[in-house]
CSV table of C-alpha atoms in Angstrom, one decimal:
chain,number,residue,atom,x,y,z
A,1,MET,CA,-51.0,18.5,64.3
A,2,ALA,CA,-52.0,15.4,66.4
A,3,THR,CA,-55.8,15.3,66.9
A,4,LEU,CA,-57.1,15.1,70.3
A,5,ALA,CA,-58.0,11.6,70.0
A,6,GLU,CA,-54.3,11.0,68.9
A,7,THR,CA,-53.0,13.2,72.0
A,8,LEU,CA,-55.1,11.5,74.5
A,9,ALA,CA,-53.6,8.1,73.4
A,10,ASP,CA,-50.3,9.2,73.3
A,11,PRO,CA,-48.4,8.0,76.6
A,12,SER,CA,-45.3,10.1,76.2
A,13,ARG,CA,-46.7,13.1,77.3
A,14,PRO,CA,-49.5,14.5,79.6
A,15,SER,CA,-52.6,15.8,77.8
A,16,PHE,CA,-54.7,19.1,79.2
A,17,LEU,CA,-58.0,19.8,79.1
A,18,PHE,CA,-60.1,22.4,80.6
A,19,GLY,CA,-64.0,21.7,81.4
A,20,LEU,CA,-66.9,24.2,80.6
A,21,THR,CA,-70.6,23.9,79.9
A,22,PRO,CA,-72.7,24.9,77.0
A,23,PRO,CA,-75.1,27.6,77.3
A,24,LEU,CA,-78.7,27.3,78.3
A,25,GLU,CA,-81.1,24.9,76.7
A,26,GLY,CA,-82.9,27.5,74.1
A,27,ALA,CA,-80.4,29.6,73.5
A,28,SER,CA,-80.1,31.0,70.2
A,29,ASP,CA,-76.9,30.6,67.7
A,30,GLU,CA,-76.1,34.3,68.4
A,31,GLU,CA,-76.2,33.5,72.0
A,32,THR,CA,-74.3,30.2,71.7
A,33,LEU,CA,-71.8,31.9,69.6
A,34,GLN,CA,-71.4,34.6,72.6
A,35,HIS,CA,-71.2,32.2,75.1
A,36,ALA,CA,-68.2,30.6,73.3
A,37,GLU,CA,-66.5,33.4,72.8
A,38,LYS,CA,-66.9,34.8,76.0
A,39,PHE,CA,-65.1,32.0,77.3
A,40,MET,CA,-62.5,32.2,74.7
A,41,ASN,CA,-61.6,35.8,75.8
A,42,LYS,CA,-61.2,34.5,79.4
A,43,SER,CA,-59.2,31.2,78.6
A,44,ARG,CA,-57.3,32.2,75.7
A,45,SER,CA,-53.9,32.1,77.1
A,46,LEU,CA,-54.4,28.6,78.2
A,47,ALA,CA,-52.2,26.1,76.8
A,48,VAL,CA,-54.8,23.5,76.0
A,49,ASP,CA,-55.0,20.2,73.8
A,50,GLY,CA,-58.5,20.5,73.8
A,51,TYR,CA,-61.7,21.3,76.1
A,52,ILE,CA,-64.5,18.9,77.7
A,53,VAL,CA,-67.9,20.0,77.1
A,54,TYR,CA,-70.2,18.4,80.1
A,55,ASP,CA,-73.6,17.0,79.8
A,56,ILE,CA,-75.2,18.5,82.6
A,57,GLN,CA,-78.2,16.1,84.1
A,58,ASP,CA,-80.4,16.7,86.9
A,59,GLU,CA,-79.4,13.3,88.7
A,60,GLU,CA,-82.3,12.9,90.5
A,61,GLY,CA,-82.1,10.2,93.3
A,62,ARG,CA,-78.2,10.3,93.4
A,63,THR,CA,-77.9,11.4,96.8
A,64,GLU,CA,-80.1,12.3,99.7
A,65,MET,CA,-78.5,15.7,100.0
A,66,ALA,CA,-80.2,18.8,98.9
A,67,ARG,CA,-79.0,19.8,95.5
A,68,PRO,CA,-77.1,23.4,96.2
A,69,PHE,CA,-78.0,25.0,93.2
A,70,PRO,CA,-81.4,24.6,91.1
A,71,PHE,CA,-80.8,22.6,88.3
A,72,ARG,CA,-81.3,24.2,84.8
A,73,LYS,CA,-81.2,22.4,81.6
A,74,LEU,CA,-78.5,23.0,79.2
A,75,GLY,CA,-78.2,22.9,75.7
A,76,ASP,CA,-76.6,20.6,73.3
A,77,PRO,CA,-73.0,19.6,74.4
A,78,ALA,CA,-71.6,18.4,70.9
A,79,ALA,CA,-73.4,21.4,69.4
A,80,PHE,CA,-71.7,23.6,71.6
A,81,ALA,CA,-68.4,21.8,71.0
A,82,THR,CA,-68.6,22.8,67.2
A,83,VAL,CA,-68.8,26.1,68.2
A,84,LEU,CA,-66.1,26.2,70.4
A,85,GLU,CA,-63.9,24.3,68.0
A,86,ARG,CA,-64.5,27.0,65.3
A,87,VAL,CA,-63.7,30.1,67.8
A,88,SER,CA,-60.9,28.5,68.9
A,89,GLY,CA,-59.1,27.9,65.9
A,90,GLY,CA,-59.5,24.4,66.0
A,91,ARG,CA,-59.3,22.8,69.4
A,92,ALA,CA,-61.5,20.2,69.6
A,93,SER,CA,-63.5,18.6,73.0
A,94,VAL,CA,-64.3,15.6,74.7
A,95,VAL,CA,-67.9,15.7,74.4
A,96,TYR,CA,-69.7,14.1,77.8
A,97,LYS,CA,-73.1,12.3,76.9
A,98,CYS,CA,-75.5,11.0,79.4
A,99,VAL,CA,-76.4,7.4,77.7
A,100,ALA,CA,-79.2,6.7,80.1
A,101,GLU,CA,-81.3,9.9,79.6
A,102,SER,CA,-83.1,9.4,75.9
A,103,ASP,CA,-84.4,6.0,74.5
A,104,LYS,CA,-82.1,4.2,72.5
A,105,ALA,CA,-83.2,5.3,68.9
A,106,SER,CA,-83.0,9.2,70.1
A,107,PHE,CA,-79.5,8.5,71.2
A,108,ASN,CA,-78.4,6.6,68.2
A,109,GLU,CA,-79.8,9.6,66.2
A,110,TRP,CA,-78.2,11.8,68.5
A,111,LEU,CA,-74.6,10.5,68.3
A,112,SER,CA,-74.8,9.9,64.5
A,113,HIS,CA,-75.3,13.5,64.1
A,114,ALA,CA,-72.8,14.6,66.6
A,115,VAL,CA,-70.0,12.7,64.5
A,116,GLU,CA,-71.2,13.0,61.0
A,117,LYS,CA,-72.7,16.6,60.9
A,118,SER,CA,-71.1,18.2,63.8
A,119,LYS,CA,-68.0,16.4,63.2
A,120,ASN,CA,-67.1,15.5,67.1
A,121,MET,CA,-65.1,12.3,67.5
A,122,CYS,CA,-64.1,12.1,71.0
A,123,PHE,CA,-66.8,11.3,73.8
A,124,ASN,CA,-67.0,10.5,77.6
A,125,PHE,CA,-70.0,8.3,78.1
A,126,VAL,CA,-72.0,8.3,81.3
A,127,GLY,CA,-74.3,5.9,83.0
A,128,GLY,CA,-77.3,6.8,84.9
A,129,ALA,CA,-76.9,8.7,88.3
A,130,THR,CA,-78.3,5.7,90.1
A,131,HIS,CA,-79.0,2.0,90.3
A,132,SER,CA,-82.1,2.4,92.0
A,133,LYS,CA,-84.0,3.9,88.8
A,134,GLU,CA,-84.6,2.1,85.4
A,135,TYR,CA,-83.6,4.1,82.6
A,136,LYS,CA,-84.9,3.9,78.7
A,137,GLY,CA,-81.3,4.7,77.0
A,138,PRO,CA,-78.7,2.5,75.8
A,139,THR,CA,-76.1,0.5,77.5
A,140,ILE,CA,-72.5,2.0,77.7
A,141,PRO,CA,-71.2,-1.3,75.7
A,142,ASP,CA,-74.2,-0.4,73.1
A,143,ALA,CA,-73.0,3.2,72.7
A,144,ALA,CA,-69.5,2.4,72.5
A,145,ASP,CA,-70.3,-0.2,69.9
A,146,LEU,CA,-72.3,2.0,67.4
A,147,LEU,CA,-69.6,4.9,68.0
A,148,THR,CA,-66.3,2.9,67.4
A,149,LYS,CA,-67.4,0.3,65.0
A,150,GLN,CA,-70.0,2.3,63.0
A,151,LEU,CA,-68.9,5.8,63.2
A,152,LYS,CA,-65.5,5.3,63.7
A,153,GLY,CA,-64.9,7.6,66.7
A,154,HIS,CA,-63.1,7.4,69.9
A,155,PHE,CA,-64.5,7.4,73.7
A,156,GLY,CA,-63.3,7.4,77.3
A,157,GLY,CA,-65.1,7.0,80.5
A,158,VAL,CA,-65.3,8.3,84.0
A,159,THR,CA,-63.4,6.9,87.0
A,160,ILE,CA,-64.4,7.6,90.3
A,161,ALA,CA,-61.6,7.0,93.0
A,162,GLU,CA,-64.3,7.0,95.8
A,163,ARG,CA,-66.1,4.3,94.2
A,164,HIS,CA,-62.6,2.1,94.3
A,165,GLU,CA,-62.4,2.8,98.0
A,166,LYS,CA,-65.8,1.6,98.8
A,167,LYS,CA,-66.1,-1.3,96.6
A,168,GLY,CA,-62.1,-2.0,95.6
A,169,ASN,CA,-63.1,-2.9,92.0
A,170,GLU,CA,-62.9,0.4,90.1
A,171,HIS,CA,-59.8,-0.8,88.2
A,172,GLU,CA,-61.3,-3.9,86.9
A,173,THR,CA,-63.9,-1.5,85.9
A,174,LEU,CA,-61.6,0.5,83.7
A,175,LEU,CA,-60.2,-2.7,82.2
A,176,LYS,CA,-63.7,-3.7,81.2
A,177,LYS,CA,-64.4,-0.5,79.6
A,178,GLN,CA,-61.2,-0.4,77.9
A,179,SER,CA,-61.8,-4.3,76.3
A,180,LEU,CA,-64.9,-2.0,75.2
A,181,GLY,CA,-62.6,0.4,73.4
A,182,ALA,CA,-62.1,3.1,75.8
A,183,GLU,CA,-59.2,4.8,75.0
A,184,TRP,CA,-58.7,7.2,78.2
A,185,PHE,CA,-60.5,7.9,81.4
A,186,ILE,CA,-61.3,11.3,83.0
A,187,THR,CA,-61.6,11.3,86.9
A,188,GLN,CA,-64.0,13.0,88.8
A,189,ALA,CA,-63.0,16.2,90.8
A,190,ILE,CA,-59.8,15.2,93.4
A,191,TYR,CA,-60.2,16.8,96.7
A,192,ASP,CA,-58.6,13.7,98.5
A,193,GLN,CA,-55.4,12.2,96.5
A,194,GLN,CA,-54.9,9.1,98.5
A,195,PRO,CA,-58.1,7.2,96.6
A,196,THR,CA,-56.7,8.4,93.4
A,197,ILE,CA,-53.0,7.1,93.9
A,198,LYS,CA,-54.6,3.6,95.2
A,199,LEU,CA,-56.5,3.5,92.3
A,200,ILE,CA,-54.0,4.2,89.9
A,201,ASN,CA,-51.5,1.9,91.3
A,202,ASP,CA,-53.8,-0.8,91.3
A,203,TYR,CA,-55.1,-0.2,87.8
A,204,GLY,CA,-51.3,-0.1,86.6
A,205,LYS,CA,-50.5,-3.4,88.6
A,206,LEU,CA,-53.5,-5.2,87.0
A,207,CYS,CA,-52.7,-4.4,83.7
A,208,LYS,CA,-48.9,-5.6,84.1
A,209,GLU,CA,-50.6,-8.9,85.2
A,210,ARG,CA,-52.8,-9.4,82.1
A,211,ASN,CA,-50.3,-8.1,79.9
A,212,VAL,CA,-52.6,-5.3,78.7
A,213,LYS,CA,-51.2,-1.3,78.1
A,214,PRO,CA,-53.0,1.0,80.6
A,215,VAL,CA,-54.5,3.9,78.7
A,216,LYS,CA,-54.2,7.6,80.2
A,217,ILE,CA,-55.8,8.9,83.4
A,218,ILE,CA,-57.0,12.5,82.8
A,219,LEU,CA,-57.0,14.0,86.7
A,220,THR,CA,-59.5,16.7,87.5
A,221,PHE,CA,-59.5,19.6,89.6
A,222,ALA,CA,-61.8,22.2,90.5
A,223,PRO,CA,-60.8,25.1,92.7
A,224,CYS,CA,-63.4,26.5,95.4
A,225,GLY,CA,-63.5,29.6,97.8
A,226,ARG,CA,-67.1,29.5,98.4
A,227,GLU,CA,-69.0,27.4,101.1
A,228,LYS,CA,-71.8,26.8,98.6
A,229,THR,CA,-69.4,26.1,96.0
A,230,MET,CA,-68.0,23.3,98.4
A,231,ASN,CA,-71.5,22.1,99.1
A,232,PHE,CA,-72.1,21.5,95.1
A,233,ILE,CA,-68.7,19.7,94.7
A,234,LYS,CA,-69.7,17.4,97.7
A,235,TRP,CA,-73.2,16.9,96.4
A,236,LEU,CA,-71.4,15.8,93.1
A,237,GLY,CA,-70.1,12.9,95.2
A,238,VAL,CA,-66.2,14.0,95.8
A,239,ARG,CA,-65.0,13.0,99.1
A,240,VAL,CA,-63.5,16.4,100.7
A,241,PRO,CA,-61.5,15.5,104.2
A,242,GLU,CA,-62.4,17.7,107.0
A,243,TRP,CA,-58.8,19.1,107.1
A,244,VAL,CA,-59.1,20.1,103.6
A,245,GLU,CA,-62.2,22.0,104.2
A,246,GLN,CA,-60.4,23.7,107.4
A,247,ARG,CA,-57.5,24.8,105.4
A,248,ILE,CA,-59.5,26.5,102.8
A,249,PHE,CA,-62.3,28.3,104.8
A,250,SER,CA,-60.4,28.5,108.2
A,251,GLU,CA,-57.2,31.0,108.7
A,252,ASP,CA,-56.7,29.1,112.0
A,253,ALA,CA,-56.3,25.9,110.3
A,254,THR,CA,-53.5,27.5,107.8
A,255,PRO,CA,-50.3,26.1,108.0
A,256,ALA,CA,-47.5,28.5,108.7
A,257,LYS,CA,-46.1,28.4,104.9
A,258,THR,CA,-49.0,29.7,103.5
A,259,PRO,CA,-49.7,33.7,104.0
A,260,LEU,CA,-52.8,34.5,106.0
A,261,ASN,CA,-53.8,37.0,103.5
A,262,LYS,CA,-54.8,34.5,100.8
A,263,SER,CA,-58.3,34.2,100.1
A,264,PRO,CA,-59.9,30.7,100.4
A,265,VAL,CA,-60.1,30.2,96.7
A,266,GLU,CA,-56.3,30.9,96.5
A,267,ARG,CA,-55.8,28.2,99.2
A,268,SER,CA,-57.7,25.6,97.4
A,269,VAL,CA,-55.4,26.2,94.4
A,270,ASP,CA,-52.2,25.8,96.8
A,271,ILE,CA,-53.7,22.5,98.2
A,272,LEU,CA,-54.8,21.1,94.7
A,273,CYS,CA,-51.2,21.8,93.2
A,274,ASP,CA,-49.9,20.0,96.1
A,275,MET,CA,-52.2,16.8,95.7
A,276,CYS,CA,-51.7,16.7,91.8
A,277,GLU,CA,-47.7,16.8,92.7
A,278,ASP,CA,-48.2,14.1,95.5
A,279,ILE,CA,-50.2,12.1,92.9
A,280,LEU,CA,-47.5,12.3,90.2
A,281,GLU,CA,-45.0,11.2,92.5
A,282,GLN,CA,-46.8,8.4,94.2
A,283,THR,CA,-47.7,6.7,91.0
A,284,LYS,CA,-44.7,7.0,88.8
A,285,ASP,CA,-43.8,3.5,88.9
A,286,SER,CA,-47.3,2.4,87.9
A,287,GLY,CA,-46.9,2.7,84.3
A,288,VAL,CA,-50.1,4.7,84.1
A,289,PRO,CA,-50.0,8.0,81.5
A,290,LEU,CA,-51.6,10.6,83.3
A,291,GLY,CA,-52.8,14.1,82.2
A,292,VAL,CA,-54.7,17.1,83.8
A,293,SER,CA,-57.9,18.7,83.5
A,294,VAL,CA,-59.6,21.7,85.3
A,295,GLU,CA,-63.1,22.8,85.6
A,296,SER,CA,-65.0,25.8,86.8
A,297,VAL,CA,-68.1,24.8,88.6
A,298,SER,CA,-68.9,28.3,89.6
A,299,ILE,CA,-69.8,31.3,87.9
A,300,PHE,CA,-68.0,33.5,90.2
A,301,LYS,CA,-65.2,35.7,88.9
A,302,ASN,CA,-62.6,34.8,91.6
A,303,GLU,CA,-63.3,31.2,91.1
A,304,VAL,CA,-63.0,31.3,87.5
A,305,GLU,CA,-59.9,33.2,87.7
A,306,ALA,CA,-58.7,30.4,90.2
A,307,ALA,CA,-59.4,27.7,87.4
A,308,HIS,CA,-57.2,29.1,85.1
A,309,GLU,CA,-54.1,29.8,87.6
A,310,LEU,CA,-55.0,26.3,88.9
A,311,PHE,CA,-54.5,24.9,85.0
A,312,ARG,CA,-51.1,26.9,84.5
A,313,ARG,CA,-49.7,25.7,87.7
A,314,CYS,CA,-50.8,22.0,87.5
A,315,GLN,CA,-49.7,21.9,83.5
A,316,HIS,CA,-46.5,23.4,85.1
A,317,ILE,CA,-45.9,20.6,87.6
A,318,ALA,CA,-46.8,17.8,85.1
A,319,LEU,CA,-44.7,18.9,82.7
A,320,ASP,CA,-41.7,19.8,85.2
A,321,PHE,CA,-41.9,15.9,86.3
A,322,PHE,CA,-40.5,14.4,83.4
A,323,LYS,CA,-37.5,16.4,84.5
A,324,ARG,CA,-37.2,17.0,80.5
A,325,PRO,CA,-36.8,20.7,78.4
A,326,TRP,CA,-40.4,21.4,77.2
A,327,ARG,CA,-41.9,24.4,75.5
A,328,VAL,CA,-45.2,26.1,74.6
A,329,ASN,CA,-45.6,27.4,71.1
A,330,VAL,CA,-47.8,30.6,70.5
A,331,GLU,CA,-49.1,31.1,67.3
A,332,LEU,CA,-52.0,33.1,65.7
A,333,ILE,CA,-55.1,31.1,64.4
A,334,ASP,CA,-57.2,31.9,61.5
A,335,ASP,CA,-59.7,34.7,62.3
A,336,LYS,CA,-62.3,34.1,59.3
A,337,ASN,CA,-65.0,32.4,61.9
A,338,ARG,CA,-65.0,35.7,64.4
A,339,LYS,CA,-67.0,38.8,64.1
A,340,THR,CA,-64.4,41.0,63.6
A,341,ASN,CA,-61.3,41.2,61.9
A,342,ASP,CA,-59.6,44.2,63.6
A,343,ALA,CA,-57.1,42.1,65.5
A,344,LYS,CA,-55.9,40.8,62.1
A,345,LYS,CA,-54.2,43.9,61.6
A,346,LYS,CA,-51.3,43.0,63.8
A,347,THR,CA,-49.9,39.9,62.0
A,348,ASN,CA,-46.6,37.8,62.1
A,349,VAL,CA,-46.6,37.6,66.1
A,350,ALA,CA,-44.9,34.7,67.3
A,351,LYS,CA,-42.8,33.4,70.4
A,352,THR,CA,-42.1,30.3,71.8
A,353,THR,CA,-40.9,30.1,75.6
A,354,GLU,CA,-38.6,27.5,76.8
A,355,GLY,CA,-39.3,26.0,80.3
A,356,GLY,CA,-42.4,27.5,81.2
A,357,VAL,CA,-46.3,28.3,80.7
A,358,LEU,CA,-48.3,31.3,80.8
A,359,GLY,CA,-48.3,31.9,84.5
A,360,GLU,CA,-46.2,31.2,87.5
A,361,ASN,CA,-42.3,32.0,86.4
A,362,SER,CA,-42.9,32.5,83.0
A,363,THR,CA,-45.3,35.1,82.5
A,364,ARG,CA,-42.7,38.1,82.7
A,365,ASN,CA,-41.2,36.5,79.2
A,366,ILE,CA,-44.2,36.8,77.1
A,367,ASN,CA,-44.4,39.7,74.9
A,368,PRO,CA,-47.3,41.8,76.1
A,369,LEU,CA,-48.4,42.1,72.4
A,370,ILE,CA,-49.2,38.5,72.4
A,371,THR,CA,-51.5,38.7,75.5
A,372,THR,CA,-53.1,41.8,73.8
A,373,LEU,CA,-53.6,39.4,70.5
A,374,ALA,CA,-54.8,36.6,72.7
A,375,ALA,CA,-58.4,36.6,71.2
A,376,VAL,CA,-56.7,35.4,68.0
A,377,VAL,CA,-53.8,33.5,69.7
A,378,GLY,CA,-53.9,29.7,70.1
A,379,LEU,CA,-51.4,28.1,72.2
A,380,LEU,CA,-50.2,24.6,71.6
A,381,VAL,CA,-48.1,22.5,74.0
A,382,GLY,CA,-45.2,21.4,71.7
A,383,ARG,CA,-44.3,17.5,72.2
A,384,LEU,CA,-41.9,17.3,75.1
A,385,ALA,CA,-38.4,18.3,73.5
A,386,LYS,CA,-35.5,15.6,74.2
A,387,PRO,CA,-32.5,17.6,75.7
């Protein structure tokens, strides 16, 4: 089976990631394990290539807007990614890390431990939240040099389409980071597809002009069903057009094709699926390979469940866009790292669904036993089959 780094570097098929955060700082080993198991119990039916574990910072000074939710420091993303990989039966993570928040020696020690001891190999390096503050940590080029040349790991970066719309040079920034060894880019959450479409097309054009092979860009989406969640999304720097916000929260602004009994979070899922499809269509000639990531920025049940539904639907859209047969394989995973072995009594359960993912249009084809056993089931997106 391909590693996560190999999957992210493979232009022949989209990559699929799901984002989450570590438990609070100070959590015990048992609490950290429970956090990972709770996540897996809810998301085990998602056919992911891997996960994203975010490094959440206070980001003081990044905006004049008041932070909608109080900042609470979270645990080490690399340590949690290791636990998550064990609990998920071998699913690796892209570990986010802000390089600016600790001094250079501390960062180098952290990164060396994350690779050599925790066995993480994929990282997304993030700089400081604002240019108005002087940071004590290493630069992204310094971090990239240590990871790729000494530790033999892999890294990618964040790309922000709103920045491209404002300054017009984000595509050049991508090429600069690519020259440092960046093997993929992950977007900020998207609520306006037009800046992302322009960025991808400009990046693809620039790569052709300079005879450089573009790397994969992972499109990130996050559902929203509460105004406070929306305020947090906007606080993060995501541009949300007024019409989008109105369609989510105002039934009067909902188009006729959308049932009025849909909740705000369901309407947000519909909107984001439309945006995902539009981005794929409008950038199909760019030459830039794409993938999909979904994150939940909320602890509320309906928004968490909506993130799972959004992932399934966007995955279906991305795979169908290839207009080639595809499949999702279901297999049992090794249960030796879990606390109980009750589910291991039921074995030899495997099924392949052709032309669909768990979720819309295909759930009926899945043996309920597989869903029941999902705590020990790993889902793999198979390589796109040739017709």
